[in-house]
Coordinates of C-alpha atoms in Angstrom, one line a residue:
M1 CA -22.8 -103.1 -87.9
N2 CA -20.5 -100.1 -88.1
W3 CA -19.4 -98.8 -91.5
D4 CA -15.6 -98.5 -91.7
W5 CA -14.3 -96.0 -94.2
Q6 CA -10.8 -97.3 -93.6
V7 CA -11.8 -100.7 -95.1
V8 CA -13.2 -98.9 -98.1
D9 CA -10.1 -96.8 -98.6
T10 CA -7.9 -100.0 -98.4
F11 CA -10.2 -101.7 -100.9
M12 CA -10.2 -98.9 -103.5
P13 CA -7.0 -99.9 -105.5
R14 CA -8.4 -103.4 -106.0
F15 CA -11.8 -101.9 -106.8
W16 CA -10.3 -99.9 -109.7
D17 CA -8.6 -103.0 -111.0
G18 CA -11.9 -104.7 -111.0
V19 CA -13.6 -101.8 -112.8
L20 CA -11.0 -102.1 -115.5
I21 CA -11.7 -105.8 -116.0
T22 CA -15.4 -105.2 -116.0
L23 CA -15.1 -102.4 -118.6
Q24 CA -12.8 -104.5 -120.8
A25 CA -15.2 -107.5 -120.7
L26 CA -18.2 -105.2 -121.4
G27 CA -16.5 -103.3 -124.3
W28 CA -15.0 -106.3 -126.1
G29 CA -18.1 -108.4 -125.4
T30 CA -20.3 -105.7 -126.8
L31 CA -18.2 -105.5 -130.0
I32 CA -18.4 -109.3 -130.5
A33 CA -22.1 -109.4 -129.7
F34 CA -23.0 -106.5 -132.1
T35 CA -20.8 -107.8 -135.0
L36 CA -21.5 -111.5 -134.7
G37 CA -25.2 -110.8 -134.1
L38 CA -25.4 -108.9 -137.4
V39 CA -23.7 -111.9 -139.2
W40 CA -26.3 -114.3 -137.6
A41 CA -29.1 -112.1 -138.7
I42 CA -28.0 -111.7 -142.3
A43 CA -27.3 -115.4 -142.6
Q44 CA -30.7 -116.2 -141.3
R45 CA -32.4 -113.6 -143.6
S46 CA -30.6 -114.1 -146.9
G47 CA -28.4 -117.2 -146.7
P48 CA -29.1 -120.5 -148.5
A49 CA -30.8 -123.3 -146.5
C50 CA -27.5 -125.0 -145.8
V51 CA -26.5 -121.8 -143.9
R52 CA -29.8 -120.8 -142.4
I53 CA -30.6 -124.1 -140.7
P54 CA -27.3 -124.5 -138.9
V55 CA -27.1 -120.9 -137.9
T56 CA -30.7 -121.0 -136.5
A57 CA -29.9 -124.2 -134.6
I58 CA -26.7 -122.7 -133.2
T59 CA -28.2 -119.5 -132.1
E60 CA -31.2 -121.2 -130.5
F61 CA -28.9 -123.6 -128.6
I62 CA -26.8 -120.7 -127.3
R63 CA -29.8 -118.5 -126.4
N64 CA -31.4 -121.4 -124.5
T65 CA -28.3 -122.4 -122.5
P66 CA -27.3 -120.5 -119.3
L67 CA -24.4 -118.1 -119.7
L68 CA -22.7 -119.6 -116.7
V69 CA -22.7 -123.1 -118.3
Q70 CA -21.2 -121.6 -121.5
L71 CA -18.5 -119.9 -119.5
F72 CA -17.5 -123.1 -117.8
F73 CA -17.6 -124.9 -121.1
L74 CA -15.3 -122.4 -122.8
F75 CA -12.9 -122.4 -119.9
T76 CA -12.6 -126.1 -119.1
V77 CA -13.7 -128.1 -122.2
V78 CA -12.6 -126.0 -125.2
P79 CA -8.9 -126.0 -124.1
E80 CA -8.9 -129.8 -124.4
W81 CA -9.7 -129.4 -128.2
G82 CA -8.0 -126.1 -129.0
P83 CA -6.2 -123.1 -127.6
T84 CA -6.3 -122.2 -124.0
M85 CA -7.7 -118.8 -123.2
S86 CA -7.2 -116.6 -120.2
P87 CA -10.1 -116.0 -117.8
L88 CA -10.7 -112.5 -119.1
T89 CA -10.6 -113.7 -122.8
T90 CA -12.9 -116.5 -122.0
G91 CA -15.3 -114.1 -120.3
V92 CA -15.2 -111.7 -123.3
V93 CA -15.9 -114.5 -125.7
G94 CA -18.6 -116.0 -123.6
L95 CA -20.4 -112.7 -123.1
G96 CA -20.1 -111.7 -126.7
L97 CA -21.2 -115.1 -128.1
H98 CA -24.1 -115.4 -125.7
Y99 CA -25.5 -111.9 -126.4
S100 CA -24.9 -112.1 -130.1
T101 CA -27.9 -114.5 -130.3
Y102 CA -30.1 -111.8 -128.7
T103 CA -28.7 -109.0 -130.9
A104 CA -29.3 -111.2 -133.9
E105 CA -33.0 -111.2 -133.1
V106 CA -32.9 -107.4 -132.7
Y107 CA -31.2 -107.0 -136.1
R108 CA -33.7 -109.4 -137.7
A109 CA -36.6 -107.4 -136.4
G110 CA -35.0 -104.2 -137.7
I111 CA -34.4 -105.8 -141.1
E112 CA -37.9 -107.1 -141.4
G113 CA -39.2 -103.6 -140.4
V114 CA -37.7 -102.0 -143.6
P115 CA -40.6 -101.5 -146.0
V116 CA -40.8 -103.9 -148.9
G117 CA -40.7 -101.0 -151.3
Q118 CA -37.1 -100.4 -150.3
W119 CA -36.1 -103.9 -151.5
E120 CA -38.1 -103.5 -154.7
A121 CA -36.5 -100.1 -155.4
A122 CA -33.1 -101.6 -155.0
T123 CA -34.0 -104.4 -157.4
A124 CA -35.4 -101.9 -159.9
L125 CA -32.1 -100.0 -159.8
S126 CA -30.2 -103.2 -160.4
L127 CA -28.2 -102.8 -157.2
S128 CA -26.0 -105.8 -156.3
R129 CA -26.9 -107.8 -153.2
R130 CA -24.0 -106.4 -151.3
H131 CA -24.9 -102.8 -152.3
T132 CA -28.5 -103.3 -151.4
W133 CA -27.6 -104.5 -147.9
T134 CA -24.9 -101.9 -147.2
A135 CA -26.5 -98.8 -148.7
V136 CA -30.2 -99.4 -148.4
I137 CA -31.3 -102.0 -145.9
L138 CA -28.8 -102.0 -143.0
P139 CA -28.6 -98.1 -142.5
Q140 CA -32.4 -98.1 -142.1
A141 CA -32.6 -101.3 -140.0
I142 CA -29.8 -100.4 -137.6
R143 CA -31.2 -97.0 -136.9
R144 CA -34.4 -98.6 -135.8
V145 CA -32.8 -101.0 -133.3
V146 CA -30.2 -98.8 -131.7
P147 CA -32.2 -98.4 -128.4
A148 CA -32.8 -102.1 -128.2
L149 CA -29.1 -102.9 -128.7
G150 CA -28.3 -100.4 -126.0
N151 CA -30.6 -102.2 -123.6
Y152 CA -28.5 -105.4 -124.1
V153 CA -25.3 -103.5 -123.3
V154 CA -26.9 -102.7 -119.9
A155 CA -28.0 -106.3 -119.5
M156 CA -24.4 -107.5 -120.4
L157 CA -23.1 -105.2 -117.7
K158 CA -25.3 -106.8 -115.1
D159 CA -24.3 -110.3 -116.3
S160 CA -20.6 -109.5 -116.4
P161 CA -20.0 -110.5 -112.7
Q162 CA -20.5 -114.1 -113.8
I163 CA -17.0 -114.1 -115.3
Y164 CA -15.7 -114.1 -111.7
V165 CA -16.5 -117.9 -111.4
I166 CA -13.8 -118.7 -114.0
G167 CA -11.2 -116.5 -112.4
A168 CA -11.6 -113.1 -114.0
L169 CA -11.5 -110.7 -111.1
D170 CA -14.0 -108.0 -112.1
M171 CA -15.5 -105.6 -109.6
L172 CA -17.5 -108.4 -107.9
G173 CA -14.6 -110.8 -107.9
E174 CA -12.3 -108.3 -106.3
A175 CA -14.9 -107.4 -103.7
Q176 CA -15.7 -111.1 -102.9
A177 CA -12.0 -111.9 -102.5
Y178 CA -11.4 -108.8 -100.3
S179 CA -14.4 -109.6 -98.2
Q180 CA -13.3 -113.1 -97.6
E181 CA -9.8 -111.9 -96.6
T182 CA -11.0 -109.2 -94.2
F183 CA -14.4 -110.6 -93.0
T184 CA -16.0 -107.3 -94.0
T185 CA -18.9 -106.3 -96.2
E186 CA -18.0 -102.8 -97.2
A187 CA -16.4 -103.9 -100.5
L188 CA -19.5 -105.7 -101.6
T189 CA -21.6 -102.6 -100.8
V190 CA -19.3 -100.4 -102.8
V191 CA -19.5 -102.7 -105.8
G192 CA -23.3 -102.8 -105.6
V193 CA -23.4 -99.0 -105.6
A194 CA -20.9 -98.9 -108.5
F195 CA -23.2 -101.0 -110.7
I196 CA -26.1 -98.6 -110.0
V197 CA -23.9 -95.6 -110.8
I198 CA -22.8 -97.1 -114.1
A199 CA -26.1 -98.7 -115.2
F200 CA -28.6 -95.9 -114.3
P201 CA -27.0 -93.1 -116.3
A202 CA -26.6 -95.5 -119.2
S203 CA -30.3 -96.3 -119.0
L204 CA -31.1 -92.5 -119.1
L205 CA -28.8 -92.0 -122.1
L206 CA -30.6 -94.8 -123.9
R207 CA -34.0 -93.1 -123.3
V208 CA -32.7 -89.8 -124.7
L209 CA -31.2 -91.6 -127.7
E210 CA -34.5 -93.4 -128.3
R211 CA -36.5 -90.1 -128.3
R212 CA -34.0 -88.5 -130.7
L213 CA -34.3 -91.4 -133.1
V214 CA -38.1 -91.3 -133.0
R215 CA -38.0 -87.7 -133.9

């Protein structure tokens, strides 16, 4: 099979449109995952039983359900009960909600890794619960788990093509549509290389960050 650069050149405008959708899904999904994951972790760690039990049940259910099923549920079932979301918004919510259950476990491990003496010192100083969390516990816990959180960003990038199935034309969606229209494979190859180009430097950056935090 001969490689046709003309096909690639024709595909590039649509490729950049797909890159924009992919980065939007990744960026907003990461923000939701990191924020909501912290809420899950704190609720499971310090909330009353009436909060801990439902939160644990919800996070376990989401974590043990395929992302693809969750995307279809958000896109086809939720609108029957509430507001209708665009494919991109649905993808962002789905990615963020799914990965928040994983980041919650990362946060929980970081919180449990804070020495007991830090909690005792905060109690001895009569710090409020809110001040203890914001000034003593979370700064230490989050610093410990930054590399692990970064790994989930890379994992989310690799899972982001699944939003194509609900109509959000990310890089893969644009390539798949273009390939079906032109009966070529160059677009799919370009997208495969693009994921490597984005993910590999991110992985190297995470390794550098991890070494710096260890020091």
